[in-house]
PDB file of C-alpha atoms in Angstrom:
ATOM      1  CA  MET A   3      34.127  13.389  22.064  1.00 56.00           C
ATOM      2  CA  LYS A   4      31.653  10.498  22.261  1.00 76.00           C
ATOM      3  CA  ASP A   5      32.438   7.410  20.194  1.00 83.00           C
ATOM      4  CA  LYS A   6      29.717   7.192  17.546  1.00 87.00           C
ATOM      5  CA  ASN A   7      30.831   3.704  16.573  1.00 83.00           C
ATOM      6  CA  SER A   8      29.974   2.330  20.008  1.00 83.00           C
ATOM      7  CA  PHE A   9      26.318   3.183  19.404  1.00 90.00           C
ATOM      8  CA  ALA A  10      23.805   2.030  16.782  1.00 96.00           C
ATOM      9  CA  PHE A  11      20.738   3.668  15.268  1.00 98.00           C
ATOM     10  CA  VAL A  12      18.339   1.259  13.551  1.00 98.00           C
ATOM     11  CA  LEU A  13      15.845   2.692  11.055  1.00 97.00           C
ATOM     12  CA  GLU A  14      12.836   1.070   9.478  1.00 95.00           C
ATOM     13  CA  ALA A  15      10.211   2.164   6.980  1.00 94.00           C
ATOM     14  CA  GLY A  16       6.819   1.438   8.506  1.00 88.00           C
ATOM     15  CA  HIS A  17       4.503  -1.156   6.898  1.00 82.00           C
ATOM     16  CA  ARG A  18       4.972  -3.647   4.134  1.00 75.00           C
ATOM     17  CA  ARG A  19       4.366  -2.606   0.563  1.00 76.00           C
ATOM     18  CA  ASN A  20       1.238  -4.799   0.343  1.00 73.00           C
ATOM     19  CA  THR A  21      -0.329  -3.666   3.644  1.00 79.00           C
ATOM     20  CA  PRO A  22      -3.978  -2.935   2.764  1.00 76.00           C
ATOM     21  CA  GLY A  23      -5.469   0.508   3.302  1.00 81.00           C
ATOM     22  CA  LYS A  24      -2.227   2.465   3.611  1.00 91.00           C
ATOM     23  CA  THR A  25      -3.048   4.951   0.867  1.00 94.00           C
ATOM     24  CA  SER A  26      -4.660   8.388   0.725  1.00 96.00           C
ATOM     25  CA  PRO A  27      -8.432   8.437   0.054  1.00 96.00           C
ATOM     26  CA  ASP A  28      -7.783   9.440  -3.559  1.00 96.00           C
ATOM     27  CA  GLY A  29      -5.188   6.666  -3.972  1.00 94.00           C
ATOM     28  CA  ILE A  30      -2.346   8.901  -5.131  1.00 96.00           C
ATOM     29  CA  PHE A  31      -0.239   8.547  -1.967  1.00 96.00           C
ATOM     30  CA  LYS A  32       1.184   5.229  -0.794  1.00 94.00           C
ATOM     31  CA  GLU A  33       2.509   5.347   2.729  1.00 94.00           C
ATOM     32  CA  TRP A  34       5.195   2.657   2.420  1.00 91.00           C
ATOM     33  CA  GLU A  35       6.813   4.481  -0.516  1.00 92.00           C
ATOM     34  CA  TRP A  36       7.037   7.768   1.395  1.00 95.00           C
ATOM     35  CA  ASN A  37       8.284   5.985   4.517  1.00 95.00           C
ATOM     36  CA  GLU A  38      11.004   4.288   2.485  1.00 93.00           C
ATOM     37  CA  ASP A  39      12.142   7.562   0.912  1.00 94.00           C
ATOM     38  CA  CYS A  40      12.278   9.347   4.259  1.00 96.00           C
ATOM     39  CA  LYS A  41      14.056   6.461   5.980  1.00 96.00           C
ATOM     40  CA  ASN A  42      16.692   6.327   3.255  1.00 95.00           C
ATOM     41  CA  VAL A  43      17.464  10.040   3.672  1.00 97.00           C
ATOM     42  CA  VAL A  44      17.783   9.584   7.453  1.00 98.00           C
ATOM     43  CA  VAL A  45      20.119   6.609   7.030  1.00 97.00           C
ATOM     44  CA  GLU A  46      22.316   8.389   4.480  1.00 97.00           C
ATOM     45  CA  THR A  47      22.502  11.556   6.576  1.00 98.00           C
ATOM     46  CA  LEU A  48      23.373   9.778   9.818  1.00 97.00           C
ATOM     47  CA  VAL A  49      26.023   7.687   8.072  1.00 97.00           C
ATOM     48  CA  GLY A  50      27.454  10.873   6.580  1.00 97.00           C
ATOM     49  CA  LYS A  51      27.711  12.300  10.086  1.00 96.00           C
ATOM     50  CA  GLY A  52      29.743   9.311  11.226  1.00 95.00           C
ATOM     51  CA  PHE A  53      27.080   7.329  13.072  1.00 96.00           C
ATOM     52  CA  ARG A  54      26.746   3.558  12.958  1.00 96.00           C
ATOM     53  CA  VAL A  55      23.375   2.953  11.282  1.00 97.00           C
ATOM     54  CA  PHE A  56      21.479  -0.214  10.396  1.00 97.00           C
ATOM     55  CA  ASP A  57      18.482  -0.626   8.097  1.00 95.00           C
ATOM     56  CA  ALA A  58      15.774  -2.958   9.408  1.00 93.00           C
ATOM     57  CA  THR A  59      13.859  -2.830   6.095  1.00 89.00           C
ATOM     58  CA  PRO A  60      16.498  -3.177   3.380  1.00 84.00           C
ATOM     59  CA  LYS A  61      14.056  -5.007   1.074  1.00 71.00           C
ATOM     60  CA  GLY A  62      11.753  -2.037   0.705  1.00 68.00           C
ATOM     61  CA  GLY A  63       9.261  -3.085   3.353  1.00 65.00           C
ATOM     62  CA  ASP A  64       8.826  -6.802   2.687  1.00 77.00           C
ATOM     63  CA  ASP A  65      10.055  -7.919   6.109  1.00 85.00           C
ATOM     64  CA  SER A  66       7.403  -8.762   8.716  1.00 88.00           C
ATOM     65  CA  LEU A  67       7.221  -6.944  12.044  1.00 92.00           C
ATOM     66  CA  ALA A  68       8.531 -10.046  13.786  1.00 94.00           C
ATOM     67  CA  GLN A  69      11.521 -10.192  11.408  1.00 93.00           C
ATOM     68  CA  ARG A  70      12.286  -6.516  11.946  1.00 93.00           C
ATOM     69  CA  VAL A  71      12.146  -6.761  15.732  1.00 96.00           C
ATOM     70  CA  ALA A  72      14.220  -9.957  15.730  1.00 97.00           C
ATOM     71  CA  TYR A  73      16.881  -8.135  13.703  1.00 96.00           C
ATOM     72  CA  VAL A  74      16.875  -5.169  16.086  1.00 97.00           C
ATOM     73  CA  ASN A  75      17.076  -7.445  19.109  1.00 98.00           C
ATOM     74  CA  SER A  76      20.030  -9.256  17.554  1.00 97.00           C
ATOM     75  CA  LEU A  77      21.806  -5.891  17.395  1.00 97.00           C
ATOM     76  CA  CYS A  78      20.950  -5.365  21.060  1.00 97.00           C
ATOM     77  CA  GLY A  79      22.775  -8.612  21.771  1.00 96.00           C
ATOM     78  CA  ARG A  80      25.741  -7.383  19.762  1.00 95.00           C
ATOM     79  CA  PHE A  81      26.074  -3.834  21.124  1.00 94.00           C
ATOM     80  CA  GLY A  82      24.018  -3.910  24.333  1.00 96.00           C
ATOM     81  CA  LYS A  83      20.398  -2.779  24.507  1.00 96.00           C
ATOM     82  CA  ASP A  84      21.367   0.612  25.953  1.00 94.00           C
ATOM     83  CA  LYS A  85      23.570   1.266  22.918  1.00 95.00           C
ATOM     84  CA  VAL A  86      20.840   0.785  20.309  1.00 97.00           C
ATOM     85  CA  VAL A  87      17.915   3.022  19.326  1.00 98.00           C
ATOM     86  CA  TYR A  88      15.138   1.751  17.052  1.00 98.00           C
ATOM     87  CA  VAL A  89      13.252   4.316  14.936  1.00 98.00           C
ATOM     88  CA  SER A  90      10.146   3.408  12.931  1.00 97.00           C
ATOM     89  CA  VAL A  91       9.197   5.930  10.221  1.00 97.00           C
ATOM     90  CA  HIS A  92       5.482   6.289   9.365  1.00 97.00           C
ATOM     91  CA  CYS A  93       2.789   8.657   8.160  1.00 97.00           C
ATOM     92  CA  ASN A  94      -0.517   8.827   9.992  1.00 97.00           C
ATOM     93  CA  ALA A  95      -4.190   8.235   9.160  1.00 96.00           C
ATOM     94  CA  ALA A  96      -7.229   9.015  11.290  1.00 96.00           C
ATOM     95  CA  GLY A  97      -9.913   7.112   9.413  1.00 89.00           C
ATOM     96  CA  ASN A  98     -10.627   4.185   7.151  1.00 81.00           C
ATOM     97  CA  GLY A  99     -10.860   5.464   3.618  1.00 84.00           C
ATOM     98  CA  GLY A 100     -12.298   8.968   3.806  1.00 94.00           C
ATOM     99  CA  TRP A 101     -10.921  12.458   4.335  1.00 97.00           C
ATOM    100  CA  MET A 102     -10.405  13.378   7.999  1.00 97.00           C
ATOM    101  CA  ASN A 103      -9.642  16.474  10.061  1.00 97.00           C
ATOM    102  CA  ALA A 104      -6.719  15.217  12.184  1.00 97.00           C
ATOM    103  CA  ARG A 105      -3.376  16.751  11.230  1.00 98.00           C
ATOM    104  CA  ARG A 106       0.263  17.266  12.146  1.00 98.00           C
ATOM    105  CA  TRP A 107       3.425  15.379  13.203  1.00 98.00           C
ATOM    106  CA  SER A 108       3.709  13.212  16.327  1.00 98.00           C
ATOM    107  CA  VAL A 109       6.018  10.741  18.072  1.00 98.00           C
ATOM    108  CA  TRP A 110       5.024   7.574  19.934  1.00 98.00           C
ATOM    109  CA  THR A 111       6.597   5.325  22.564  1.00 98.00           C
ATOM    110  CA  SER A 112       5.523   2.219  24.447  1.00 97.00           C
ATOM    111  CA  ARG A 113       3.384   2.647  27.557  1.00 96.00           C
ATOM    112  CA  GLY A 114       4.804   3.854  30.862  1.00 94.00           C
ATOM    113  CA  VAL A 115       8.005   5.651  31.751  1.00 94.00           C
ATOM    114  CA  THR A 116      10.850   4.245  29.653  1.00 95.00           C
ATOM    115  CA  LYS A 117      14.168   5.301  28.165  1.00 95.00           C
ATOM    116  CA  SER A 118      12.305   5.868  24.910  1.00 97.00           C
ATOM    117  CA  ASP A 119      10.650   8.950  26.410  1.00 97.00           C
ATOM    118  CA  LYS A 120      13.943  10.837  26.379  1.00 97.00           C
ATOM    119  CA  ILE A 121      14.458  10.138  22.683  1.00 98.00           C
ATOM    120  CA  ALA A 122      10.891  11.141  21.902  1.00 98.00           C
ATOM    121  CA  GLU A 123      11.333  14.413  23.757  1.00 98.00           C
ATOM    122  CA  GLU A 124      14.394  15.341  21.675  1.00 98.00           C
ATOM    123  CA  LEU A 125      12.505  14.479  18.492  1.00 98.00           C
ATOM    124  CA  TYR A 126       9.556  16.570  19.641  1.00 98.00           C
ATOM    125  CA  LYS A 127      11.810  19.577  20.275  1.00 98.00           C
ATOM    126  CA  ALA A 128      13.332  19.219  16.798  1.00 98.00           C
ATOM    127  CA  ALA A 129       9.859  19.029  15.238  1.00 98.00           C
ATOM    128  CA  LEU A 130       8.649  22.048  17.187  1.00 98.00           C
ATOM    129  CA  ALA A 131      11.677  24.040  16.007  1.00 98.00           C
ATOM    130  CA  LYS A 132      10.899  23.049  12.405  1.00 98.00           C
ATOM    131  CA  TRP A 133       7.125  23.498  12.197  1.00 98.00           C
ATOM    132  CA  GLY A 134       6.001  25.269  15.388  1.00 97.00           C
ATOM    133  CA  TYR A 135       2.905  24.323  17.342  1.00 95.00           C
ATOM    134  CA  SER A 136       0.753  24.487  14.220  1.00 95.00           C
ATOM    135  CA  GLY A 137       2.628  21.493  12.818  1.00 97.00           C
ATOM    136  CA  VAL A 138       3.065  19.279  15.875  1.00 98.00           C
ATOM    137  CA  ARG A 139       0.660  17.119  17.893  1.00 97.00           C
ATOM    138  CA  TYR A 140       1.427  16.089  21.458  1.00 96.00           C
ATOM    139  CA  ASP A 141      -0.108  14.483  24.548  1.00 94.00           C
ATOM    140  CA  MET A 142       0.912  15.864  27.941  1.00 94.00           C
ATOM    141  CA  SER A 143      -1.330  13.564  29.996  1.00 90.00           C
ATOM    142  CA  ASP A 144       1.678  11.762  31.487  1.00 89.00           C
ATOM    143  CA  GLY A 145       4.001  14.758  31.729  1.00 91.00           C
ATOM    144  CA  ASP A 146       5.810  14.532  28.387  1.00 93.00           C
ATOM    145  CA  HIS A 147       4.936  15.189  24.756  1.00 97.00           C
ATOM    146  CA  ASP A 148       4.855  11.705  23.233  1.00 97.00           C
ATOM    147  CA  TYR A 149       1.823   9.526  22.609  1.00 96.00           C
ATOM    148  CA  GLU A 150       1.909   5.971  23.968  1.00 97.00           C
ATOM    149  CA  SER A 151       0.701   2.683  22.509  1.00 96.00           C
ATOM    150  CA  ASP A 152       1.374  -1.049  22.397  1.00 95.00           C
ATOM    151  CA  PHE A 153       2.575  -0.961  18.795  1.00 96.00           C
ATOM    152  CA  TYR A 154       4.433  -4.216  18.098  1.00 96.00           C
ATOM    153  CA  VAL A 155       7.814  -2.683  17.309  1.00 96.00           C
ATOM    154  CA  LEU A 156       7.712  -0.516  20.436  1.00 97.00           C
ATOM    155  CA  LYS A 157       6.524  -3.198  22.809  1.00 96.00           C
ATOM    156  CA  ASN A 158       8.757  -6.057  21.672  1.00 97.00           C
ATOM    157  CA  SER A 159      12.137  -4.454  21.031  1.00 98.00           C
ATOM    158  CA  TYR A 160      14.717  -4.805  23.801  1.00 98.00           C
ATOM    159  CA  CYS A 161      16.172  -1.343  23.192  1.00 98.00           C
ATOM    160  CA  PRO A 162      14.566   2.106  23.408  1.00 98.00           C
ATOM    161  CA  ALA A 163      12.265   2.562  20.414  1.00 98.00           C
ATOM    162  CA  VAL A 164      10.157   5.351  18.947  1.00 98.00           C
ATOM    163  CA  LEU A 165       7.584   5.457  16.168  1.00 98.00           C
ATOM    164  CA  ILE A 166       7.257   8.723  14.252  1.00 98.00           C
ATOM    165  CA  GLU A 167       3.998   9.687  12.507  1.00 98.00           C
ATOM    166  CA  ASN A 168       4.919  12.230   9.845  1.00 98.00           C
ATOM    167  CA  PHE A 169       1.593  14.007   9.216  1.00 98.00           C
ATOM    168  CA  PHE A 170      -1.745  12.551   8.029  1.00 98.00           C
ATOM    169  CA  TYR A 171      -2.224  11.315   4.496  1.00 97.00           C
ATOM    170  CA  ASP A 172      -6.028  11.287   4.935  1.00 98.00           C
ATOM    171  CA  ASN A 173      -6.073  15.024   5.644  1.00 98.00           C
ATOM    172  CA  ARG A 174      -6.120  17.188   2.527  1.00 98.00           C
ATOM    173  CA  GLU A 175      -3.775  19.877   3.870  1.00 98.00           C
ATOM    174  CA  ASP A 176      -1.266  17.413   5.298  1.00 98.00           C
ATOM    175  CA  LEU A 177      -1.403  15.319   2.137  1.00 98.00           C
ATOM    176  CA  GLN A 178      -0.570  18.360   0.025  1.00 98.00           C
ATOM    177  CA  TYR A 179       2.560  18.777   2.119  1.00 98.00           C
ATOM    178  CA  LEU A 180       3.451  15.077   2.009  1.00 98.00           C
ATOM    179  CA  LEU A 181       3.211  15.144  -1.778  1.00 98.00           C
ATOM    180  CA  SER A 182       5.625  18.079  -2.014  1.00 97.00           C
ATOM    181  CA  ALA A 183       9.187  17.599  -3.160  1.00 93.00           C
ATOM    182  CA  THR A 184      10.581  18.581   0.247  1.00 95.00           C
ATOM    183  CA  SER A 185       8.403  16.724   2.762  1.00 97.00           C
ATOM    184  CA  PHE A 186      10.516  13.644   3.358  1.00 94.00           C
ATOM    185  CA  TYR A 187      13.679  15.747   3.432  1.00 97.00           C
ATOM    186  CA  ASP A 188      12.105  18.028   6.044  1.00 98.00           C
ATOM    187  CA  CYS A 189      10.926  15.101   8.153  1.00 98.00           C
ATOM    188  CA  ALA A 190      14.282  13.350   7.804  1.00 98.00           C
ATOM    189  CA  GLU A 191      16.002  16.532   8.962  1.00 98.00           C
ATOM    190  CA  VAL A 192      13.850  16.572  12.110  1.00 98.00           C
ATOM    191  CA  ILE A 193      14.584  12.918  12.825  1.00 98.00           C
ATOM    192  CA  VAL A 194      18.318  13.386  12.374  1.00 98.00           C
ATOM    193  CA  LYS A 195      18.420  16.490  14.579  1.00 98.00           C
ATOM    194  CA  GLY A 196      16.412  14.784  17.295  1.00 98.00           C
ATOM    195  CA  LEU A 197      18.624  11.703  17.272  1.00 98.00           C
ATOM    196  CA  GLU A 198      21.782  13.793  17.297  1.00 97.00           C
ATOM    197  CA  SER A 199      20.471  15.745  20.291  1.00 97.00           C
ATOM    198  CA  TYR A 200      19.653  12.518  22.084  1.00 97.00           C
ATOM    199  CA  PHE A 201      23.122  11.142  21.415  1.00 95.00           C
ATOM    200  CA  GLU A 202      24.669  14.264  22.928  1.00 93.00           C
ATOM    201  CA  THR A 203      22.763  13.631  26.164  1.00 92.00           C
ATOM    202  CA  LEU A 204      24.313  10.195  26.683  1.00 87.00           C
TER     203      LEU A 204
END
């Protein structure tokens, strides 16, 4: 049996609580609050399963991106960068204030072929099992299902890192789901299953 204590998952809730524009067009949904709720469920569940887990946003989202990445990189120095996985929990938006058509769940990594791709693929498979193709977005242009970007937390962390976009809060249908009592539990379940599957591949 693999030693779960020799490995570390680091979770963060995306965005600071005062980040402008991170609300649904009608103002009833605040992304940082949902991200925090989902992250907390992931942390509690992974800890309950015996994993070593660290919270990069213990203050409810007040830490800057630089502070979060510095914390994660300090854990890389402690455990080794190949023994740490950084997971950033978000919801998505396609526009700048109005209702949009883009929908569904997705996972992102930094650009190019990296160790993060393997984690993203396990998360994608867990999401597909949960919601089917009607609930999952993907980009196969480079041979795998993740999207790629130079997001700060992905580009500057020493360890493999993924950013998860849990549906669109500026899409009416997705927002209805995000406002449900089960959405962050469902999304947390997918994250946990994907991370567990990744750990089993090590």
